[in-house]
Short mmCIF file of N, CA, C and O in Angstrom, two decimals:
data_model
loop_
_atom_site.label_atom_id
_atom_site.label_comp_id
_atom_site.label_asym_id
_atom_site.label_seq_id
_atom_site.Cartn_x
_atom_site.Cartn_y
_atom_site.Cartn_z
N UNK A 1 -31.13 119.54 91.68
CA UNK A 1 -31.06 118.72 91.01
C UNK A 1 -31.28 118.56 89.76
O UNK A 1 -31.68 119.73 89.10
N UNK A 2 -30.71 117.84 89.14
CA UNK A 2 -30.49 118.30 87.04
C UNK A 2 -31.54 116.93 86.41
O UNK A 2 -31.84 115.88 87.03
N UNK A 3 -32.25 117.29 85.58
CA UNK A 3 -33.30 117.01 85.31
C UNK A 3 -32.59 116.83 83.52
O UNK A 3 -31.95 116.44 83.17
N UNK A 4 -32.77 115.13 83.68
CA UNK A 4 -32.45 113.92 82.10
C UNK A 4 -33.16 113.98 81.08
O UNK A 4 -34.87 113.82 81.71
N UNK A 5 -33.73 114.16 80.01
CA UNK A 5 -34.52 114.16 78.88
C UNK A 5 -33.88 113.33 78.33
O UNK A 5 -33.32 113.99 77.28
N UNK A 6 -34.69 112.25 77.96
CA UNK A 6 -34.53 111.78 76.48
C UNK A 6 -35.75 111.86 75.43
O UNK A 6 -36.88 112.03 76.04
N UNK A 7 -35.31 111.42 74.23
CA UNK A 7 -35.88 111.88 73.27
C UNK A 7 -35.58 110.70 72.26
O UNK A 7 -34.30 110.38 71.73
N UNK A 8 -36.33 111.09 71.13
CA UNK A 8 -36.27 109.98 69.82
C UNK A 8 -36.99 108.97 69.16
O UNK A 8 -36.48 108.24 68.51
N UNK A 9 -37.34 108.35 70.54
CA UNK A 9 -37.66 106.91 70.56
C UNK A 9 -39.23 107.08 69.60
O UNK A 9 -39.50 108.03 69.05
N UNK A 10 -39.44 106.19 69.45
CA UNK A 10 -40.54 105.43 68.46
C UNK A 10 -41.24 103.93 68.32
O UNK A 10 -39.64 102.96 68.84
N UNK A 11 -42.47 103.84 66.95
CA UNK A 11 -41.70 102.86 66.53
C UNK A 11 -41.69 102.54 65.87
O UNK A 11 -41.60 102.88 64.33
N UNK A 12 -40.79 100.94 65.48
CA UNK A 12 -39.80 100.87 63.94
C UNK A 12 -39.89 99.61 63.33
O UNK A 12 -39.98 99.06 64.55
N UNK A 13 -39.96 98.99 62.46
CA UNK A 13 -39.85 98.19 62.30
C UNK A 13 -38.05 97.32 61.73
O UNK A 13 -37.66 97.63 62.54
N UNK A 14 -38.61 95.91 62.44
CA UNK A 14 -37.30 95.13 62.46
C UNK A 14 -36.82 95.40 61.40
O UNK A 14 -36.37 96.29 60.14
N UNK A 15 -35.01 96.31 61.60
CA UNK A 15 -34.41 96.84 60.39
C UNK A 15 -33.80 97.64 60.08
O UNK A 15 -33.16 98.81 59.75
N UNK A 16 -34.63 99.16 60.69
CA UNK A 16 -35.07 100.07 60.55
C UNK A 16 -34.01 100.90 62.20
O UNK A 16 -33.01 100.19 62.55
N UNK A 17 -34.31 102.35 61.85
CA UNK A 17 -32.79 103.36 62.48
C UNK A 17 -34.38 103.79 63.63
O UNK A 17 -35.11 104.97 63.04
N UNK A 18 -33.52 104.18 64.67
CA UNK A 18 -33.19 105.77 65.54
C UNK A 18 -32.53 106.14 66.18
O UNK A 18 -31.59 106.01 66.28
N UNK A 19 -32.52 107.24 65.98
CA UNK A 19 -31.29 108.02 66.82
C UNK A 19 -31.82 109.27 68.51
O UNK A 19 -32.95 109.33 67.95
N UNK A 20 -31.19 108.18 69.06
CA UNK A 20 -31.73 109.15 70.64
C UNK A 20 -31.39 109.84 70.87
O UNK A 20 -29.73 110.03 70.99
N UNK A 21 -31.82 111.34 71.92
CA UNK A 21 -30.96 112.33 72.40
C UNK A 21 -31.41 112.04 74.02
O UNK A 21 -31.99 111.66 74.32
N UNK A 22 -29.91 112.82 74.87
CA UNK A 22 -30.31 112.46 75.53
C UNK A 22 -29.30 113.88 76.16
O UNK A 22 -28.74 114.15 76.21
N UNK A 23 -30.04 114.82 76.72
CA UNK A 23 -29.66 116.12 77.03
C UNK A 23 -29.92 116.58 78.65
O UNK A 23 -30.77 116.19 79.95
N UNK A 24 -29.56 117.53 79.07
CA UNK A 24 -29.51 117.72 80.82
C UNK A 24 -28.75 119.60 80.57
O UNK A 24 -28.40 119.65 79.64
N UNK A 25 -29.36 119.96 81.60
CA UNK A 25 -29.54 121.28 81.81
C UNK A 25 -27.74 121.42 82.81
O UNK A 25 -27.63 123.00 82.87
N UNK A 26 -27.67 120.56 83.53
CA UNK A 26 -26.35 120.49 83.45
C UNK A 26 -25.03 120.99 83.33
O UNK A 26 -24.72 120.63 82.10
N UNK A 27 -24.82 122.14 83.76
CA UNK A 27 -23.33 122.65 83.31
C UNK A 27 -22.13 121.84 83.51
O UNK A 27 -21.40 121.54 82.27
N UNK A 28 -22.17 120.75 83.74
CA UNK A 28 -20.73 120.15 84.44
C UNK A 28 -21.24 118.69 83.29
O UNK A 28 -20.36 117.57 83.41
N UNK A 29 -22.26 118.68 82.69
CA UNK A 29 -21.75 116.82 81.20
C UNK A 29 -21.50 117.33 80.72
O UNK A 29 -20.66 116.00 81.22
N UNK A 30 -20.17 117.96 80.37
CA UNK A 30 -18.79 117.97 80.11
C UNK A 30 -18.02 116.77 80.62
O UNK A 30 -16.74 115.99 79.65
N UNK A 31 -18.09 117.13 82.11
CA UNK A 31 -16.76 116.25 82.72
C UNK A 31 -17.56 114.81 82.65
O UNK A 31 -16.49 114.50 83.20
N UNK A 32 -18.84 114.26 82.55
CA UNK A 32 -18.88 113.26 83.15
C UNK A 32 -18.89 112.31 81.67
O UNK A 32 -18.95 112.57 81.10
N UNK A 33 -18.90 110.60 82.56
CA UNK A 33 -18.91 109.50 81.57
C UNK A 33 -20.63 109.84 81.69
O UNK A 33 -21.36 109.78 82.27
N UNK A 34 -20.86 109.41 80.17
CA UNK A 34 -22.18 108.76 80.02
C UNK A 34 -22.60 107.89 80.01
O UNK A 34 -21.71 107.57 78.63
N UNK A 35 -24.11 107.59 79.53
CA UNK A 35 -24.29 106.19 79.44
C UNK A 35 -25.27 105.98 78.88
O UNK A 35 -26.70 106.70 79.25
N UNK A 36 -26.14 104.89 78.13
CA UNK A 36 -27.21 104.43 77.57
C UNK A 36 -27.88 103.43 78.92
O UNK A 36 -26.89 102.45 78.47
N UNK A 37 -29.01 103.24 78.81
CA UNK A 37 -29.83 101.53 79.28
C UNK A 37 -31.07 102.54 79.24
O UNK A 37 -31.31 102.55 78.52
N UNK A 38 -31.68 100.61 78.89
CA UNK A 38 -32.65 99.89 78.44
C UNK A 38 -33.47 99.32 80.02
O UNK A 38 -32.51 98.12 80.17
N UNK A 39 -34.82 98.87 80.41
CA UNK A 39 -35.33 98.36 80.31
C UNK A 39 -36.44 98.13 79.93
O UNK A 39 -37.52 98.56 79.60
N UNK A 40 -36.32 96.79 79.84
CA UNK A 40 -37.85 96.01 79.07
C UNK A 40 -38.93 95.76 80.33
O UNK A 40 -38.41 95.42 81.08
N UNK A 41 -40.40 95.92 79.74
CA UNK A 41 -41.06 95.11 80.98
C UNK A 41 -41.07 93.99 81.44
O UNK A 41 -40.02 92.84 81.14
N UNK A 42 -40.78 94.01 83.14
CA UNK A 42 -40.67 92.99 83.45
C UNK A 42 -39.57 92.65 84.15
O UNK A 42 -38.90 91.67 84.63
N UNK A 43 -38.47 93.06 83.69
CA UNK A 43 -37.33 93.14 83.62
C UNK A 43 -36.09 94.39 84.20
O UNK A 43 -36.38 95.23 84.06
N UNK A 44 -35.12 93.99 84.42
CA UNK A 44 -33.70 94.81 85.31
C UNK A 44 -33.38 95.90 84.16
O UNK A 44 -33.30 95.54 82.64
N UNK A 45 -32.95 96.84 84.62
CA UNK A 45 -32.10 98.13 83.70
C UNK A 45 -30.76 97.17 83.51
O UNK A 45 -30.24 97.41 84.40
N UNK A 46 -30.76 97.42 82.28
CA UNK A 46 -29.35 97.02 81.73
C UNK A 46 -28.75 97.89 81.45
O UNK A 46 -29.28 99.04 80.01
N UNK A 47 -27.00 98.14 80.88
CA UNK A 47 -26.28 99.25 80.23
C UNK A 47 -26.18 98.40 78.92
O UNK A 47 -25.78 97.98 78.69
N UNK A 48 -26.04 100.04 77.98
CA UNK A 48 -26.13 99.27 76.55
C UNK A 48 -25.15 99.95 76.34
O UNK A 48 -24.17 99.65 76.10
N UNK A 49 -23.88 101.15 75.90
CA UNK A 49 -23.04 101.97 75.80
C UNK A 49 -23.35 103.06 77.11
O UNK A 49 -23.83 103.38 76.80
N UNK A 50 -21.78 103.43 76.67
CA UNK A 50 -21.13 104.22 78.08
C UNK A 50 -20.12 105.57 76.27
O UNK A 50 -19.30 105.04 75.33
N UNK A 51 -19.92 106.56 77.19
CA UNK A 51 -18.84 107.35 77.35
C UNK A 51 -18.44 108.36 76.70
O UNK A 51 -19.33 108.89 77.71
N UNK A 52 -16.87 108.33 77.39
CA UNK A 52 -16.35 109.20 78.36
C UNK A 52 -15.85 110.62 78.10
O UNK A 52 -16.96 111.55 77.21
N UNK A 53 -15.44 111.59 78.34
CA UNK A 53 -15.88 113.42 78.45
C UNK A 53 -14.74 113.55 76.99
O UNK A 53 -15.20 114.12 76.07
N UNK A 54 -14.01 112.34 76.90
CA UNK A 54 -12.18 112.44 75.77
C UNK A 54 -13.22 111.94 73.96
O UNK A 54 -12.95 111.85 73.64
N UNK A 55 -14.68 111.06 74.53
CA UNK A 55 -15.06 110.39 73.31
C UNK A 55 -14.40 108.79 73.51
O UNK A 55 -14.81 108.29 71.68
N UNK A 56 -14.29 108.10 74.18
CA UNK A 56 -13.81 107.28 74.21
C UNK A 56 -15.18 106.08 75.20
O UNK A 56 -15.73 106.78 75.64
N UNK A 57 -15.95 105.13 73.67
CA UNK A 57 -16.66 104.58 74.11
C UNK A 57 -16.60 103.18 74.45
O UNK A 57 -15.44 102.53 74.29
N UNK A 58 -17.72 102.35 74.89
CA UNK A 58 -17.69 100.78 75.21
C UNK A 58 -19.57 100.56 74.94
O UNK A 58 -19.84 101.48 74.97
N UNK A 59 -19.81 99.33 75.08
CA UNK A 59 -20.87 99.06 73.43
C UNK A 59 -20.70 97.31 74.44
O UNK A 59 -20.19 96.68 74.91
N UNK A 60 -22.79 96.96 74.96
CA UNK A 60 -22.86 96.07 75.48
C UNK A 60 -22.87 94.72 73.82
O UNK A 60 -22.56 94.96 72.75
N UNK A 61 -22.40 93.56 74.62
CA UNK A 61 -21.87 93.08 72.84
C UNK A 61 -23.63 92.37 72.55
O UNK A 61 -23.28 92.57 71.12
N UNK A 62 -24.65 93.01 73.25
CA UNK A 62 -25.61 92.74 71.63
C UNK A 62 -26.02 93.70 70.83
O UNK A 62 -27.30 93.64 69.93
N UNK A 63 -25.02 94.69 71.57
CA UNK A 63 -25.56 95.50 70.41
C UNK A 63 -24.58 96.36 69.56
O UNK A 63 -24.60 97.64 69.10
N UNK A 64 -23.42 96.11 70.06
CA UNK A 64 -21.66 96.60 68.82
C UNK A 64 -22.35 96.11 67.96
O UNK A 64 -22.87 94.95 67.16
N UNK A 65 -21.85 97.21 66.72
CA UNK A 65 -22.36 96.98 65.56
C UNK A 65 -23.28 97.46 65.61
O UNK A 65 -23.28 97.76 63.60
N UNK A 66 -24.27 97.83 66.00
CA UNK A 66 -25.42 97.69 64.90
C UNK A 66 -25.88 99.29 66.35
O UNK A 66 -26.43 100.76 64.98
N UNK A 67 -25.93 99.92 67.18
CA UNK A 67 -25.56 101.59 67.05
C UNK A 67 -24.31 102.00 67.79
O UNK A 67 -22.92 101.43 67.82
N UNK A 68 -24.09 103.29 67.60
CA UNK A 68 -23.36 103.58 68.07
C UNK A 68 -23.53 105.71 69.26
O UNK A 68 -24.92 105.86 68.71
N UNK A 69 -23.13 105.12 70.33
CA UNK A 69 -23.03 106.66 71.15
C UNK A 69 -22.08 107.33 70.87
O UNK A 69 -20.66 107.80 70.20
N UNK A 70 -22.69 108.79 70.88
CA UNK A 70 -21.85 110.00 70.47
C UNK A 70 -22.35 111.48 71.69
O UNK A 70 -23.42 110.93 72.47
N UNK A 71 -21.55 112.26 71.96
CA UNK A 71 -21.96 113.51 72.99
C UNK A 71 -21.22 114.64 72.34
O UNK A 71 -19.90 114.36 71.32
N UNK A 72 -22.30 115.80 72.31
CA UNK A 72 -21.71 116.96 72.10
C UNK A 72 -21.34 117.75 73.40
O UNK A 72 -23.03 118.48 73.37
N UNK A 73 -20.69 118.11 73.92
CA UNK A 73 -20.46 118.50 75.08
C UNK A 73 -20.94 120.10 74.99
O UNK A 73 -21.55 120.62 76.08
N UNK A 74 -20.90 120.43 74.40
CA UNK A 74 -21.29 122.37 73.96
C UNK A 74 -22.32 122.65 74.06
O UNK A 74 -23.67 123.55 74.66
N UNK A 75 -24.15 121.06 73.45
CA UNK A 75 -24.61 121.39 73.84
C UNK A 75 -25.55 120.43 74.68
O UNK A 75 -26.63 120.63 74.66
N UNK A 76 -24.81 119.83 75.50
CA UNK A 76 -25.01 118.90 77.08
C UNK A 76 -26.01 118.29 76.20
O UNK A 76 -26.64 117.59 77.14
N UNK A 77 -25.43 117.26 75.27
CA UNK A 77 -26.80 116.35 74.82
C UNK A 77 -25.73 114.80 74.38
O UNK A 77 -24.15 115.33 74.34
N UNK A 78 -26.68 113.90 74.09
CA UNK A 78 -25.75 112.48 74.11
C UNK A 78 -26.24 112.11 73.57
O UNK A 78 -27.98 111.82 73.26
N UNK A 79 -26.23 110.82 72.50
CA UNK A 79 -27.34 110.87 70.93
C UNK A 79 -26.79 108.83 70.76
O UNK A 79 -25.62 108.78 71.96
N UNK A 80 -27.68 108.22 70.83
CA UNK A 80 -27.96 106.55 70.16
C UNK A 80 -28.51 106.89 69.07
O UNK A 80 -29.06 107.05 68.75
N UNK A 81 -26.91 106.22 68.42
CA UNK A 81 -27.52 106.10 67.03
C UNK A 81 -27.75 104.10 66.76
O UNK A 81 -27.40 104.22 67.10
N UNK A 82 -28.93 104.60 66.59
CA UNK A 82 -29.44 102.29 66.61
C UNK A 82 -29.74 102.22 64.94
O UNK A 82 -31.07 102.68 64.60
N UNK A 83 -29.18 101.27 65.09
CA UNK A 83 -29.57 100.79 63.31
C UNK A 83 -29.13 99.30 63.88
O UNK A 83 -29.43 98.83 64.12
N UNK A 84 -30.56 98.89 62.47
CA UNK A 84 -30.59 97.52 62.75
C UNK A 84 -30.97 96.68 63.49
O UNK A 84 -30.88 95.48 64.02
N UNK A 85 -32.04 97.50 63.90
CA UNK A 85 -33.18 97.39 65.02
C UNK A 85 -33.86 95.83 65.51
O UNK A 85 -33.91 95.93 63.72
N UNK A 86 -33.67 95.59 66.61
CA UNK A 86 -34.39 93.93 66.76
C UNK A 86 -35.90 94.28 67.53
O UNK A 86 -35.81 94.75 68.40
N UNK A 87 -36.19 93.01 67.48
CA UNK A 87 -37.62 93.12 68.62
C UNK A 87 -36.83 92.86 69.06
O UNK A 87 -37.55 93.38 70.64
N UNK A 88 -35.47 92.05 70.10
CA UNK A 88 -35.32 93.01 71.31
C UNK A 88 -34.64 94.12 72.02
O UNK A 88 -34.32 93.91 72.90
N UNK A 89 -34.20 94.54 70.68
CA UNK A 89 -33.94 96.02 71.53
C UNK A 89 -35.44 97.00 72.50
O UNK A 89 -35.10 98.17 72.42
N UNK A 90 -36.46 96.53 71.91
CA UNK A 90 -37.73 97.09 72.35
C UNK A 90 -37.36 97.37 73.94
O UNK A 90 -37.49 96.54 74.63
N UNK A 91 -37.42 97.77 74.14
CA UNK A 91 -37.50 98.61 75.79
C UNK A 91 -37.33 100.69 75.52
O UNK A 91 -38.10 101.10 75.30
N UNK A 92 -37.67 100.85 77.02
CA UNK A 92 -37.63 101.94 77.21
C UNK A 92 -35.99 102.22 77.62
O UNK A 92 -35.32 101.76 78.25
N UNK A 93 -35.85 103.73 76.80
CA UNK A 93 -33.77 104.13 76.51
C UNK A 93 -34.29 105.01 77.90
O UNK A 93 -34.73 106.17 77.59
N UNK A 94 -33.29 105.13 78.90
CA UNK A 94 -32.41 105.55 79.75
C UNK A 94 -31.43 106.56 79.64
O UNK A 94 -30.34 105.38 79.18
N UNK A 95 -30.89 107.43 79.77
CA UNK A 95 -29.31 107.72 79.59
C UNK A 95 -28.85 108.37 81.66
O UNK A 95 -29.91 108.70 82.28
N UNK A 96 -27.73 108.32 81.97
CA UNK A 96 -27.19 108.76 83.24
C UNK A 96 -25.46 108.62 82.89
O UNK A 96 -25.55 108.36 82.17
N UNK A 97 -25.27 108.70 84.25
CA UNK A 97 -23.71 109.12 84.39
C UNK A 97 -23.27 109.14 85.47
O UNK A 97 -23.56 108.28 86.38
N UNK A 98 -22.61 107.70 85.23
CA UNK A 98 -22.51 105.90 85.58
C UNK A 98 -21.48 105.88 87.16
O UNK A 98 -21.81 105.68 88.16
N UNK A 99 -20.34 107.28 87.40
CA UNK A 99 -20.45 107.20 88.06
C UNK A 99 -19.95 108.40 89.01
O UNK A 99 -20.31 108.73 90.10
N UNK A 100 -21.24 109.37 88.54
CA UNK A 100 -22.43 109.83 89.22
C UNK A 100 -23.34 109.86 89.12
O UNK A 100 -24.23 111.11 88.52
N UNK A 101 -24.21 108.95 89.34
CA UNK A 101 -25.74 109.02 89.17
C UNK A 101 -26.60 110.01 89.51
O UNK A 101 -26.69 111.03 90.39
N UNK A 102 -27.04 110.56 88.40
CA UNK A 102 -28.37 111.17 88.84
C UNK A 102 -30.06 111.25 88.67
O UNK A 102 -30.22 109.64 88.70
N UNK A 103 -30.11 111.33 88.54
CA UNK A 103 -31.92 110.82 89.57
C UNK A 103 -32.46 110.83 87.82
O UNK A 103 -32.57 112.10 86.61
N UNK A 104 -33.17 109.56 87.71
CA UNK A 104 -33.75 109.62 86.31
C UNK A 104 -34.57 110.23 85.69
O UNK A 104 -35.68 110.11 86.21
N UNK A 105 -34.36 109.62 83.95
CA UNK A 105 -35.03 110.82 83.40
C UNK A 105 -36.62 109.73 83.64
O UNK A 105 -36.76 108.80 84.04
N UNK A 106 -37.15 110.60 82.69
CA UNK A 106 -38.82 109.17 81.71
C UNK A 106 -38.11 108.49 80.85
O UNK A 106 -38.76 107.62 80.87
N UNK A 107 -37.70 108.31 80.07
CA UNK A 107 -37.09 107.44 79.38
C UNK A 107 -37.84 107.51 78.16
O UNK A 107 -38.90 108.58 78.14
N UNK A 108 -37.12 107.19 77.48
CA UNK A 108 -38.37 106.83 76.02
C UNK A 108 -38.04 106.31 74.71
O UNK A 108 -37.47 105.15 75.15
N UNK A 109 -39.42 105.73 74.99
CA UNK A 109 -39.91 104.41 74.32
C UNK A 109 -39.78 103.82 73.01
O UNK A 109 -39.83 104.22 72.28
N UNK A 110 -38.75 102.88 72.60
CA UNK A 110 -38.64 102.27 71.69
C UNK A 110 -39.38 100.56 71.23
O UNK A 110 -38.78 99.92 72.27
N UNK A 111 -39.82 101.06 70.23
CA UNK A 111 -40.18 99.56 69.92
C UNK A 111 -40.48 99.26 68.61
O UNK A 111 -40.47 100.36 67.62
N UNK A 112 -39.81 98.37 68.45
CA UNK A 112 -39.75 97.37 67.48
C UNK A 112 -40.40 96.02 66.05
O UNK A 112 -40.50 95.14 67.61
N UNK A 113 -41.10 96.49 65.79
CA UNK A 113 -42.32 95.50 65.53
C UNK A 113 -42.89 95.16 64.36
O UNK A 113 -42.61 96.74 63.20
N UNK A 114 -43.41 94.50 63.04
CA UNK A 114 -43.28 94.65 62.95
C UNK A 114 -45.27 95.14 62.72
O UNK A 114 -46.19 95.80 61.32
#
């Protein structure tokens, strides 16, 4: 079983920034398309952004222009740079491989509030 570990969340004011990390012990991390998801209390988990092995990216309209997804295959780590954060970005953020889903990790809490 591969464990996904998210980190980097926290409490930030509106307009602030955070950088999330997602790492895994899997040596095959580098061949998977990877994605970020988020889930607010009482709501469904939603897709936020994804990045292919080659580095092609896609974003949800709600975060386009504010968030940047990237990956370092050598470190088995994916990142989500989150700028201009809004209260509606508040959620637990998770990572996974959408085409070859792994067990969900614990996620990392992002809270955007004054």
